[in-house]
mmCIF file of C-alpha atoms in Angstrom:
data_model
loop_
_atom_site.group_PDB
_atom_site.id
_atom_site.type_symbol
_atom_site.label_atom_id
_atom_site.label_comp_id
_atom_site.label_asym_id
_atom_site.label_seq_id
_atom_site.Cartn_x
_atom_site.Cartn_y
_atom_site.Cartn_z
ATOM 1 C CA MET M 1 67.958 7.040 -38.413
ATOM 2 C CA THR M 2 64.941 7.092 -40.729
ATOM 3 C CA ALA M 3 63.247 4.202 -38.867
ATOM 4 C CA ARG M 4 63.828 5.947 -35.540
ATOM 5 C CA VAL M 5 62.277 9.190 -36.817
ATOM 6 C CA THR M 6 59.289 7.307 -38.207
ATOM 7 C CA ARG M 7 58.627 5.640 -34.853
ATOM 8 C CA SER M 8 58.803 9.006 -33.083
ATOM 9 C CA ALA M 9 56.385 10.546 -35.581
ATOM 10 C CA ARG M 10 53.937 7.723 -35.064
ATOM 11 C CA ALA M 11 54.093 8.145 -31.295
ATOM 12 C CA LEU M 12 53.442 11.887 -31.578
ATOM 13 C CA LEU M 13 50.516 11.249 -33.947
ATOM 14 C CA ALA M 14 48.959 8.749 -31.492
ATOM 15 C CA LEU M 15 49.250 11.274 -28.660
ATOM 16 C CA ALA M 16 47.628 13.982 -30.778
ATOM 17 C CA VAL M 17 44.696 11.736 -31.724
ATOM 18 C CA GLY M 18 44.176 10.734 -28.086
ATOM 19 C CA ALA M 19 44.153 14.360 -26.982
ATOM 20 C CA ALA M 20 41.606 15.216 -29.657
ATOM 21 C CA LEU M 21 39.340 12.393 -28.526
ATOM 22 C CA LEU M 22 39.608 13.480 -24.907
ATOM 23 C CA ALA M 23 38.823 17.064 -25.849
ATOM 24 C CA GLY M 24 35.685 15.934 -27.654
ATOM 25 C CA CYS M 25 34.402 13.918 -24.703
ATOM 26 C CA GLY M 26 32.382 16.033 -22.325
ATOM 27 C CA GLY M 27 30.015 15.156 -19.516
ATOM 28 C CA ARG M 28 26.665 13.593 -20.302
ATOM 29 C CA PRO M 29 24.099 16.235 -21.284
ATOM 30 C CA THR M 30 21.424 16.536 -18.664
ATOM 31 C CA THR M 31 17.810 16.772 -19.695
ATOM 32 C CA HIS M 32 16.339 16.780 -16.204
ATOM 33 C CA HIS M 33 16.837 19.198 -13.368
ATOM 34 C CA LYS M 34 17.717 17.738 -10.017
ATOM 35 C CA PRO M 35 15.099 18.051 -7.261
ATOM 36 C CA GLY M 36 15.091 21.510 -5.756
ATOM 37 C CA THR M 37 16.161 23.332 -8.893
ATOM 38 C CA SER M 38 14.180 25.963 -10.760
ATOM 39 C CA HIS M 39 10.728 25.118 -12.050
ATOM 40 C CA GLN M 40 11.079 27.435 -15.038
ATOM 41 C CA GLU M 41 11.810 24.704 -17.572
ATOM 42 C CA ALA M 42 12.449 24.824 -21.304
ATOM 43 C CA THR M 43 9.649 24.499 -23.807
ATOM 44 C CA GLY M 44 9.551 22.272 -26.875
ATOM 45 C CA GLY M 45 9.335 18.546 -26.128
ATOM 46 C CA ASN M 46 8.253 19.322 -22.579
ATOM 47 C CA GLY M 47 5.393 21.551 -23.656
ATOM 48 C CA THR M 48 4.906 25.301 -23.504
ATOM 49 C CA LEU M 49 4.703 27.013 -20.131
ATOM 50 C CA LEU M 50 1.616 29.249 -20.142
ATOM 51 C CA ALA M 51 0.940 32.330 -18.043
ATOM 52 C CA ALA M 52 -2.406 30.852 -16.958
ATOM 53 C CA GLU M 53 -2.643 29.131 -13.566
ATOM 54 C CA ASP M 54 -5.051 26.732 -11.911
ATOM 55 C CA ALA M 55 -6.977 27.680 -8.763
ATOM 56 C CA SER M 56 -4.040 26.567 -6.590
ATOM 57 C CA GLY M 57 -1.563 28.830 -8.390
ATOM 58 C CA HIS M 58 0.184 26.188 -10.510
ATOM 59 C CA ARG M 59 1.026 27.296 -14.048
ATOM 60 C CA LEU M 60 -0.301 25.324 -17.005
ATOM 61 C CA ARG M 61 2.064 23.451 -19.329
ATOM 62 C CA GLU M 62 0.513 23.166 -22.799
ATOM 63 C CA VAL M 63 1.161 20.043 -24.926
ATOM 64 C CA PRO M 64 -0.367 18.899 -28.241
ATOM 65 C CA ALA M 65 -3.485 16.766 -27.867
ATOM 66 C CA ALA M 66 -1.984 13.943 -29.946
ATOM 67 C CA GLY M 67 0.718 13.113 -27.403
ATOM 68 C CA ALA M 68 -0.846 14.494 -24.249
ATOM 69 C CA PRO M 69 -1.298 12.375 -21.116
ATOM 70 C CA GLY M 70 -4.833 11.422 -20.112
ATOM 71 C CA VAL M 71 -6.630 10.188 -17.009
ATOM 72 C CA ARG M 72 -9.881 8.458 -16.094
ATOM 73 C CA VAL M 73 -11.133 7.844 -12.560
ATOM 74 C CA GLU M 74 -13.005 4.969 -10.951
ATOM 75 C CA VAL M 75 -14.185 5.152 -7.338
ATOM 76 C CA ARG M 76 -15.915 2.756 -5.019
ATOM 77 C CA PRO M 77 -16.991 3.182 -1.391
ATOM 78 C CA ASP M 78 -14.744 1.715 1.270
ATOM 79 C CA SER M 79 -16.407 -0.493 3.886
ATOM 80 C CA GLU M 80 -14.694 1.516 6.639
ATOM 81 C CA GLY M 81 -15.481 4.949 5.249
ATOM 82 C CA GLY M 82 -14.426 7.168 2.392
ATOM 83 C CA TRP M 83 -13.674 6.189 -1.182
ATOM 84 C CA ASN M 84 -11.070 4.023 -2.858
ATOM 85 C CA VAL M 85 -9.850 5.795 -5.991
ATOM 86 C CA HIS M 86 -8.377 4.132 -9.087
ATOM 87 C CA LEU M 87 -6.495 6.367 -11.532
ATOM 88 C CA LEU M 88 -6.383 4.967 -15.075
ATOM 89 C CA VAL M 89 -3.745 6.976 -16.915
ATOM 90 C CA GLU M 90 -2.681 7.004 -20.558
ATOM 91 C CA ARG M 91 0.698 8.113 -21.902
ATOM 92 C CA PHE M 92 1.650 8.962 -18.326
ATOM 93 C CA ARG M 93 3.961 7.482 -15.706
ATOM 94 C CA PHE M 94 4.063 8.243 -11.984
ATOM 95 C CA THR M 95 7.568 9.368 -11.005
ATOM 96 C CA PRO M 96 7.681 10.070 -7.249
ATOM 97 C CA GLU M 97 11.469 9.732 -7.274
ATOM 98 C CA SER M 98 11.865 12.903 -9.376
ATOM 99 C CA THR M 99 9.136 15.115 -7.917
ATOM 100 C CA GLY M 100 10.497 18.644 -7.666
ATOM 101 C CA GLY M 101 12.712 18.240 -10.729
ATOM 102 C CA GLY M 102 12.164 19.341 -14.293
ATOM 103 C CA ALA M 103 9.134 18.604 -16.448
ATOM 104 C CA LEU M 104 9.342 15.629 -18.799
ATOM 105 C CA LEU M 105 6.406 14.829 -21.058
ATOM 106 C CA GLY M 106 4.210 12.023 -19.746
ATOM 107 C CA ARG M 107 5.696 11.963 -16.242
ATOM 108 C CA GLY M 108 4.725 13.378 -12.865
ATOM 109 C CA HIS M 109 2.061 12.895 -10.205
ATOM 110 C CA ALA M 110 -1.636 13.548 -9.660
ATOM 111 C CA ARG M 111 -3.444 15.846 -7.271
ATOM 112 C CA LEU M 112 -6.817 14.991 -5.777
ATOM 113 C CA LEU M 113 -9.311 17.819 -5.309
ATOM 114 C CA LEU M 114 -12.462 17.363 -3.233
ATOM 115 C CA ASP M 115 -15.177 19.865 -4.146
ATOM 116 C CA GLY M 116 -12.505 21.907 -5.915
ATOM 117 C CA ARG M 117 -10.058 22.038 -2.999
ATOM 118 C CA GLU M 118 -6.780 20.138 -3.063
ATOM 119 C CA ALA M 119 -6.866 17.264 -0.567
ATOM 120 C CA ALA M 120 -3.920 15.003 -1.414
ATOM 121 C CA ARG M 121 -1.360 13.908 -3.978
ATOM 122 C CA ALA M 122 -1.185 10.509 -5.669
ATOM 123 C CA TYR M 123 2.155 9.007 -6.681
ATOM 124 C CA GLY M 124 0.589 5.818 -8.023
ATOM 125 C CA PRO M 125 -2.646 4.471 -9.521
ATOM 126 C CA TRP M 126 -4.475 3.945 -6.203
ATOM 127 C CA ALA M 127 -5.518 6.397 -3.496
ATOM 128 C CA HIS M 128 -8.126 6.907 -0.777
ATOM 129 C CA VAL M 129 -10.153 10.013 0.042
ATOM 130 C CA PRO M 130 -12.401 10.630 3.053
ATOM 131 C CA ALA M 131 -16.176 10.745 2.869
ATOM 132 C CA GLY M 132 -18.169 13.971 2.857
ATOM 133 C CA ALA M 133 -17.314 15.523 -0.503
ATOM 134 C CA ARG M 134 -19.654 15.618 -3.504
ATOM 135 C CA THR M 135 -17.084 15.690 -6.316
ATOM 136 C CA LEU M 136 -13.561 14.376 -6.827
ATOM 137 C CA THR M 137 -11.228 15.836 -9.459
ATOM 138 C CA VAL M 138 -7.945 14.169 -10.408
ATOM 139 C CA ARG M 139 -5.462 16.504 -12.125
ATOM 140 C CA LEU M 140 -2.146 15.480 -13.701
ATOM 141 C CA HIS M 141 0.970 17.487 -12.801
ATOM 142 C CA ALA M 142 4.520 17.442 -14.109
ATOM 143 C CA ASP M 143 7.470 16.829 -11.795
ATOM 144 C CA ASP M 144 8.000 20.601 -11.518
ATOM 145 C CA HIS M 145 4.386 20.924 -10.208
ATOM 146 C CA THR M 146 3.075 22.611 -13.347
ATOM 147 C CA VAL M 147 -0.240 21.289 -14.682
ATOM 148 C CA TRP M 148 -0.342 19.334 -17.919
ATOM 149 C CA ALA M 149 -2.808 21.083 -20.215
ATOM 150 C CA VAL M 150 -4.396 20.732 -23.662
ATOM 151 C CA ALA M 151 -5.985 23.709 -25.434
ATOM 152 C CA GLY M 152 -5.486 25.804 -22.309
ATOM 153 C CA ARG M 153 -7.370 23.414 -20.017
ATOM 154 C CA PRO M 154 -5.850 21.142 -17.340
ATOM 155 C CA VAL M 155 -5.625 17.409 -18.036
ATOM 156 C CA GLU M 156 -8.049 16.121 -15.413
ATOM 157 C CA ALA M 157 -11.098 13.978 -14.742
ATOM 158 C CA THR M 158 -14.001 14.639 -12.377
ATOM 159 C CA VAL M 159 -16.450 12.174 -10.847
ATOM 160 C CA ARG M 160 -19.506 12.838 -8.678
ATOM 161 C CA LEU M 161 -19.137 10.786 -5.525
ATOM 162 C CA ALA M 162 -22.833 11.018 -4.622
ATOM 163 C CA ASP M 163 -23.827 9.395 -7.935
ATOM 164 C CA THR M 164 -21.463 6.441 -7.659
ATOM 165 C CA ALA M 165 -23.054 3.012 -7.339
ATOM 166 C CA GLY M 166 -23.149 1.906 -3.738
ATOM 167 C CA SER M 167 -22.732 5.398 -2.341
ATOM 168 C CA ALA M 168 -26.271 5.369 -0.955
ATOM 169 C CA SER M 169 -25.526 2.368 1.255
ATOM 170 C CA PRO M 170 -24.914 3.387 4.854
ATOM 171 C CA VAL M 171 -21.390 2.840 6.079
ATOM 172 C CA THR M 172 -22.273 2.631 9.765
ATOM 173 C CA PRO M 173 -24.483 -0.196 11.130
ATOM 174 C CA THR M 174 -28.061 0.556 12.166
ATOM 175 C CA ALA M 175 -27.371 -0.677 15.682
ATOM 176 C CA PRO M 176 -24.471 0.534 17.821
ATOM 177 C CA PRO M 177 -21.564 -1.909 17.871
ATOM 178 C CA ALA M 178 -21.229 -4.132 20.892
ATOM 179 C CA THR M 179 -17.451 -3.812 20.962
ATOM 180 C CA PRO M 180 -15.408 -0.686 21.744
ATOM 181 C CA ALA M 181 -14.379 1.581 18.891
ATOM 182 C CA GLY M 182 -10.815 0.276 19.164
ATOM 183 C CA ARG M 183 -7.629 2.182 19.730
ATOM 184 C CA THR M 184 -5.601 4.855 17.996
ATOM 185 C CA LEU M 185 -1.882 4.785 17.249
ATOM 186 C CA THR M 186 -0.356 8.211 16.598
ATOM 187 C CA ILE M 187 2.908 8.260 14.620
ATOM 188 C CA THR M 188 5.107 11.181 13.563
ATOM 189 C CA VAL M 189 7.690 10.926 10.768
ATOM 190 C CA SER M 190 10.454 13.524 10.535
ATOM 191 C CA GLY M 191 13.192 12.775 8.014
ATOM 192 C CA ASP M 192 14.330 9.234 8.811
ATOM 193 C CA SER M 193 13.054 9.449 12.395
ATOM 194 C CA VAL M 194 9.852 7.695 13.487
ATOM 195 C CA GLN M 195 8.189 8.571 16.811
ATOM 196 C CA PRO M 196 7.372 6.567 18.774
ATOM 197 C CA PRO M 197 10.152 4.201 17.627
ATOM 198 C CA PRO M 198 8.847 1.215 15.622
ATOM 199 C CA SER M 199 7.624 -1.656 17.770
ATOM 200 C CA ARG M 200 5.033 -4.435 17.696
ATOM 201 C CA VAL M 201 1.401 -3.663 18.434
ATOM 202 C CA GLU M 202 -0.649 -6.595 19.763
ATOM 203 C CA LEU M 203 -4.216 -6.814 18.430
ATOM 204 C CA LYS M 204 -7.024 -9.283 18.865
ATOM 205 C CA LYS M 205 -8.713 -10.543 15.732
ATOM 206 C CA GLY M 206 -11.696 -8.316 15.017
ATOM 207 C CA GLU M 207 -10.244 -5.327 16.869
ATOM 208 C CA ARG M 208 -10.296 -1.930 15.160
ATOM 209 C CA LEU M 209 -7.146 0.156 14.880
ATOM 210 C CA THR M 210 -6.823 3.766 13.762
ATOM 211 C CA LEU M 211 -3.433 4.892 12.451
ATOM 212 C CA ARG M 212 -2.934 8.645 12.682
ATOM 213 C CA VAL M 213 0.265 9.554 10.831
ATOM 214 C CA THR M 214 1.915 12.938 10.323
ATOM 215 C CA SER M 215 4.857 13.081 7.895
ATOM 216 C CA ASP M 216 7.111 16.057 7.194
ATOM 217 C CA ARG M 217 7.057 15.186 3.474
ATOM 218 C CA ALA M 218 4.500 13.826 1.038
ATOM 219 C CA ASP M 219 4.460 10.038 1.107
ATOM 220 C CA THR M 220 2.144 7.014 1.023
ATOM 221 C CA LEU M 221 1.200 4.874 4.017
ATOM 222 C CA HIS M 222 0.886 1.129 3.300
ATOM 223 C CA VAL M 223 -0.356 -1.673 5.579
ATOM 224 C CA HIS M 224 1.032 -4.954 4.276
ATOM 225 C CA GLY M 225 -1.268 -7.965 4.258
ATOM 226 C CA TYR M 226 -4.355 -5.767 4.303
ATOM 227 C CA ASP M 227 -3.355 -3.890 1.120
ATOM 228 C CA ARG M 228 -4.506 -0.588 2.592
ATOM 229 C CA GLU M 229 -2.883 2.626 1.388
ATOM 230 C CA LEU M 230 -3.294 6.265 2.327
ATOM 231 C CA PRO M 231 -1.656 9.400 0.858
ATOM 232 C CA LEU M 232 0.317 11.365 3.456
ATOM 233 C CA PRO M 233 0.311 15.094 2.677
ATOM 234 C CA ALA M 234 3.349 16.937 4.009
ATOM 235 C CA GLY M 235 2.749 18.300 7.514
ATOM 236 C CA THR M 236 -0.921 17.279 7.656
ATOM 237 C CA PRO M 237 -2.175 14.390 9.834
ATOM 238 C CA ALA M 238 -3.770 11.551 7.858
ATOM 239 C CA THR M 239 -5.970 8.839 9.356
ATOM 240 C CA LEU M 240 -6.506 5.232 8.300
ATOM 241 C CA THR M 241 -8.842 2.894 10.196
ATOM 242 C CA LEU M 242 -8.877 -0.860 9.700
ATOM 243 C CA THR M 243 -10.357 -3.960 11.301
ATOM 244 C CA ALA M 244 -7.823 -6.656 12.171
ATOM 245 C CA ASP M 245 -9.793 -9.457 10.546
ATOM 246 C CA ARG M 246 -6.851 -11.749 9.757
ATOM 247 C CA THR M 247 -4.118 -13.137 11.990
ATOM 248 C CA GLY M 248 -0.398 -12.807 11.461
ATOM 249 C CA LEU M 249 2.416 -10.262 11.495
ATOM 250 C CA PHE M 250 1.913 -7.210 9.269
ATOM 251 C CA GLU M 251 4.253 -4.283 8.654
ATOM 252 C CA VAL M 252 3.115 -0.680 8.375
ATOM 253 C CA GLU M 253 5.501 1.357 6.224
ATOM 254 C CA THR M 254 5.889 4.383 3.985
ATOM 255 C CA HIS M 255 6.360 3.784 0.262
ATOM 256 C CA GLU M 256 8.550 6.637 -0.896
ATOM 257 C CA SER M 257 10.852 6.902 2.149
ATOM 258 C CA GLY M 258 10.801 3.133 2.838
ATOM 259 C CA LEU M 259 10.426 3.524 6.612
ATOM 260 C CA VAL M 260 8.852 0.860 8.826
ATOM 261 C CA LEU M 261 6.485 2.673 11.201
ATOM 262 C CA THR M 262 5.248 -0.279 13.257
ATOM 263 C CA GLN M 263 4.341 -3.975 13.122
ATOM 264 C CA LEU M 264 0.865 -5.335 13.813
ATOM 265 C CA VAL M 265 0.600 -8.713 15.536
ATOM 266 C CA VAL M 266 -2.949 -10.041 15.191
ATOM 267 C CA ARG M 267 -3.859 -13.154 17.200
#
């Protein structure tokens, strides 16, 4: 009888310990809001949300200078117009997959301002801006669209486009081109739908093609093989012009949504 009671006591003790362990196990604590949730995030490790705003109405998020993100900008003229922009960031990572979520220190995206007016977003270290502006400002934002700030000032870098080496060189030739200006392909992206549906576009080597793309969400246009990229602001047409100077089959796609917009066949 004693052995039987002992076995029963041990079984009850094991059940009690298991229940205690289960009671102590909760879901994983979340430190990041899902996209679409409130932008009013906690302070502390993510900085202090200030009442001050930038010119576009985004609130500043103050962080100590010692651990704050930083950015430098390099630009060079593009042979087909505008400027290629290189963002050199420190203590910062581009996180397009969590844009719209909560602020985490050292993560987010950049906004490009031409002559003080917002022109595009950058979700990576390279971007392109059109010609015509005198200054370019690159400003770092958190995923919740607040502006990273130090001592009450946005974390940003500004470069004068007119003073950049090579900017004085004319982009257009002195004589009118002998060939036609080329053709334009207009594409609209809505959700996962691409109009017109993706197909192959036949081009002759040396022919110019203008891609005019309108996306319902912010994205990045990429032409494979030519390594040309263009930010796509939500709801605003963006234009990229290239010369088909190499033969082959090249895909045109969007980075963030991963959609193939068309294929270029250059012969």
